[in-house]
Amino acid sequence: MSEPPRFDRGHTDDLMSFLAASPSPYHAVANTAERLEKAGFRQVSETDAWDGSSGGKYVLRGGAIVAWYVPEGAAPHTPFRIVGAHTDSPNLRVKPLPDTGAHGWRQVAVEIYGGPLLNSWLDRDLGLAGRLTLRDGSSRLVNVDRPLLRVPQLAIHLDRSVSAEGLKLDKQRHLQPIWGLGNDVRDGDLIAYLEETAGLAAGEVTGWDLMVHSVEAPAYLGRDKELVAGPRMDNLLSVHAGAAALAGVAGSGAGLPCIPVLAAFDHEENGSQSDTGADGPLLGSVLERSVFARGGSYEDRARAFAGTVCLSSDTGHAVHPNYAERHDPTHHPRVNGGPILKVNVNNRYATDGSGRAVWAAACEKADVPFQSFVSNNSMPCGTTIGPITAARHGIKTVDIGVAILSMHSARELCGADDPWLLANSLVAFLEG
């Protein structure tokens, strides 16, 4: 028998609940805000004047949230300790004219968001979730968390070449889900159904940001339940860990030498260039306003930023037992081996030697092991919000995360220890 799991079952159970309750970035930030509210944080509006009071605060904007905790007596030039993450995941998103179909099937027109593993969306029971915008400009979250849609794969009898040549999917023709029967496709049917589901009057919805999700619940996996399978681990695993760490630090925040921050952005999967993405002004605006609200000057802002460190926390690649040759031969991160430090000398990750030292100190303080990840030299390296944050704000940034399998699948796989180990290392980091 292997060793019994050492992870905190409560933390991992809570992560699984968070994943299930967050089928869209809008749900993810709403659930994060609710957790922070329970820890004593309060929402502040970007259109209001901010005061310099101590305590926990947060800003919501679309699918992004920035939360921070100001300790008693914090000076205007007090540096920040930031955990950065993202709320979006690759998936299928509803088009502006969603009602379509052919040959007696009613379908929903979708567009590909980010870089999903397309085959992972086939033959799954899919729900529909996101944000509805109403005539008065307000918004309403909606979540149809039951089997509503399905993208059926072509039977092998009608495509004998698939076994020899592999599955080939046309993004336009082959990924439109079905949701019913009927020859008369009527414009407005899908939105009318969602209005009824959300308890809204007919015609009240004038805009929408909707996406499909697998309705299969997260679950422990393996003989000893040492693995977790679930959706959107990239990157809600980091959002959940960051929120738990920030709430924990705020609960014992006396004497903190820094201001701990959680910044969870939208649109990382398609380049971060939006008003809620890491390449937008949201984080810089919040940090600057915090400095100025405490009576600071531009000089105080410059001093605070110069002493600030950000951990860009995103999932990375665990060594795959069936494709080990795709990994660097001397860097094989394993699940349940602790979080990973991500390095790329071409700056696809922001980590350098001094950043490694910051991360190593946090892990040592938390008594958490960590691993190193670099890509195989023959394989192109992905990237994160890390380099964007470093370049946009002039902030020292370190790329870290949790090693998983099946990244960008509709259902990913991680070790059950690792989310708890990540959260503990983030607590130590945020404490400065």
Coordinates of C-alpha atoms in Angstrom, one line a residue, residues 48 74 84 112-113 117 127 150 160 219 262 264 360 399:
D48 CA -16.5 56.3 -5.6
A74 CA 0.5 50.8 6.8
G84 CA -1.9 36.8 -9.7
I112 CA -13.9 28.6 -30.0
Y113 CA -12.5 30.5 -27.0
L117 CA -8.5 20.3 -26.6
G127 CA -24.6 22.9 -19.4
R150 CA -24.1 17.8 -26.5
R160 CA -13.2 4.5 -40.9
A219 CA -14.2 13.8 -8.2
L262 CA -5.1 38.8 -5.0
A264 CA -7.6 37.3 -10.7
A360 CA 12.2 29.3 -2.2
D399 CA 5.9 32.3 -12.3

